[in-house]
Tab-separated table of C-alpha atoms in Angstrom:
chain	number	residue	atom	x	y	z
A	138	UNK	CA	-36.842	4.786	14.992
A	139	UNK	CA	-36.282	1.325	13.964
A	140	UNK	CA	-33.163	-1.055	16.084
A	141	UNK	CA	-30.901	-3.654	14.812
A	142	UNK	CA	-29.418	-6.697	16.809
A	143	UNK	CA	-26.147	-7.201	15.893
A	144	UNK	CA	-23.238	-9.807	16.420
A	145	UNK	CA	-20.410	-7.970	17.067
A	146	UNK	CA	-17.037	-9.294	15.441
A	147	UNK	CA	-14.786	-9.972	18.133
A	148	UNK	CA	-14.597	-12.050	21.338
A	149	UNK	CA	-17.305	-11.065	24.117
A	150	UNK	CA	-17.667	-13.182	26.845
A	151	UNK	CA	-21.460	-13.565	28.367
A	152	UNK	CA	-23.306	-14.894	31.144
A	153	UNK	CA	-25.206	-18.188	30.439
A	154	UNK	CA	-28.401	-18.250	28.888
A	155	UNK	CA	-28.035	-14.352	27.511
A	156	UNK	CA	-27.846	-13.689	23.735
A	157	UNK	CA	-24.673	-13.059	22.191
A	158	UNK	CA	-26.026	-9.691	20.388
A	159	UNK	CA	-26.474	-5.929	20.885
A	160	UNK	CA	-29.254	-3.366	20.478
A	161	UNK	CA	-28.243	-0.326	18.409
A	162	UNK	CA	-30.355	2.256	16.844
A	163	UNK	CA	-31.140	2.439	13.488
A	164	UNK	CA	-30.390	6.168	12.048
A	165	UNK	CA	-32.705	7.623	9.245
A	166	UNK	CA	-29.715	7.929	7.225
A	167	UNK	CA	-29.016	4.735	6.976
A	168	UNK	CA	-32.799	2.916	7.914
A	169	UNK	CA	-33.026	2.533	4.278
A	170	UNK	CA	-29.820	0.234	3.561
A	171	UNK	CA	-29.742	-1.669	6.945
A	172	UNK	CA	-30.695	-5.259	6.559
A	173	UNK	CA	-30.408	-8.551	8.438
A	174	UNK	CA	-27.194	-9.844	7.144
A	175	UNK	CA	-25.982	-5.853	6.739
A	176	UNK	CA	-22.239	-5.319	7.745
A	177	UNK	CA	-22.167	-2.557	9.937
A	178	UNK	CA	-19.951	-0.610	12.303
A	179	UNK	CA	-20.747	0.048	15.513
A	180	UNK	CA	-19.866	2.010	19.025
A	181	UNK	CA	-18.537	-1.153	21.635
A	182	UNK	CA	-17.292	0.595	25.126
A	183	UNK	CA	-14.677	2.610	24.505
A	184	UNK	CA	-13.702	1.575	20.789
A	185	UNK	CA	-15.568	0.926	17.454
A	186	UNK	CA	-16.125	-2.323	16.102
A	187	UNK	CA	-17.361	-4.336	13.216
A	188	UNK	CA	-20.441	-6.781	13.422
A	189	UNK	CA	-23.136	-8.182	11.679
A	190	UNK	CA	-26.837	-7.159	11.687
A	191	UNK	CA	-28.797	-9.942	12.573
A	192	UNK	CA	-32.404	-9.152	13.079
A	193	UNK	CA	-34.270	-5.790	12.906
A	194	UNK	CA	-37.258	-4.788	15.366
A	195	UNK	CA	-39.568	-1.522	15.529
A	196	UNK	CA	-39.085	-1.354	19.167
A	197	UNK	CA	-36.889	-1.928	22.060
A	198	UNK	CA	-37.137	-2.252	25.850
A	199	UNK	CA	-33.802	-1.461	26.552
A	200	UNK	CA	-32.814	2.648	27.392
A	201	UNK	CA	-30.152	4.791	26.364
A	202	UNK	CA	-29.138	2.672	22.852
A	203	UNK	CA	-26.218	4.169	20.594
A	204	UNK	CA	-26.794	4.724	17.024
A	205	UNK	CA	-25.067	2.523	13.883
A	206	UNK	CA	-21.856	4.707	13.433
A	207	UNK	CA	-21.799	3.622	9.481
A	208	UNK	CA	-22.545	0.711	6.941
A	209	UNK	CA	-19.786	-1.172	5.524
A	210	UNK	CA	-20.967	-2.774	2.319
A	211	UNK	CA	-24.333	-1.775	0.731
A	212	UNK	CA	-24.721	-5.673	-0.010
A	213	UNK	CA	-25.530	-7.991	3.045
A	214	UNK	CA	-22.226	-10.214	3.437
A	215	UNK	CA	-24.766	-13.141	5.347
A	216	UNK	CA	-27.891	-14.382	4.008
A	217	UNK	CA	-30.459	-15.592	6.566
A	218	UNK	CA	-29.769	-19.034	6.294
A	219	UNK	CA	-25.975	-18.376	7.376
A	220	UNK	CA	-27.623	-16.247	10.083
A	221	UNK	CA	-29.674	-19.131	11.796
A	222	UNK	CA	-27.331	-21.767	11.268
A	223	UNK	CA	-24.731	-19.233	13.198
A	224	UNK	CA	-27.830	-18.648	15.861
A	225	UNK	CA	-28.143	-22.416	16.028
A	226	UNK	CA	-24.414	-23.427	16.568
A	227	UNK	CA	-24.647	-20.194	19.471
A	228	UNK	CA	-26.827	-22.245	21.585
C-alpha cells in the first residue's frame, strides 16, 4: 500500500518544529489517480475534510493510518513548484 502526506484545508494548530501534514493511506482504487498536488478528501477527527496531497511515500512508520475517503478533481489543482514554495513559507 502506498501513503500520501497531505495539507489539510483548514486551520490546525501544531507544536513547534512538527510538520503541518498528515499520513493517510493510499487505496488501490484510487493509487492510480493520486498525485502530489492531487485534491483529495480525507477523514480529520470526527468530520471530513478537504486537503492537498503533498508528497507520496511507499512506507510509513506511523500505525493505525485511515484511508483517502475520495479524489476531488482527477487533475492536480498544485504543481510542485506551488507545493515547495507553500513548504518554504511553512517554515
Amino acid at each position: 500500500m502506498d501513503y500520501a502526506e497531505v495539507a489539510v484545508l483548514a486551520p490546525i494548530t501544531r507544536a513547534p518544529n512538527v510538520a503541518p501534514t498528515y499520513t493517510y493511506a493510499i487505496p488501490e482504487t484510487l493509487a492510480e489517480h493520486v498525485a502530489p498536488g492531487s485534491l483529495v478528501t480525507v477523514p480529520f477527527r470526527a468530520r471530513k475534510l478537504s486537503g492537498i496531497v503533498v508528497a507520496l511515500a511507499q512506507t510509513t512508520r506511523i500505525p493505525d493510518i485511515k484511508p483517502i475517503e475520495s479524489l476531488l478533481d482527477p487533475q492536480p489543482a498544485v504543481d510542485s513548484t506551488r507545493i515547495e514554495l507553500a513548504r518554504w513559507m511553512a517554515h
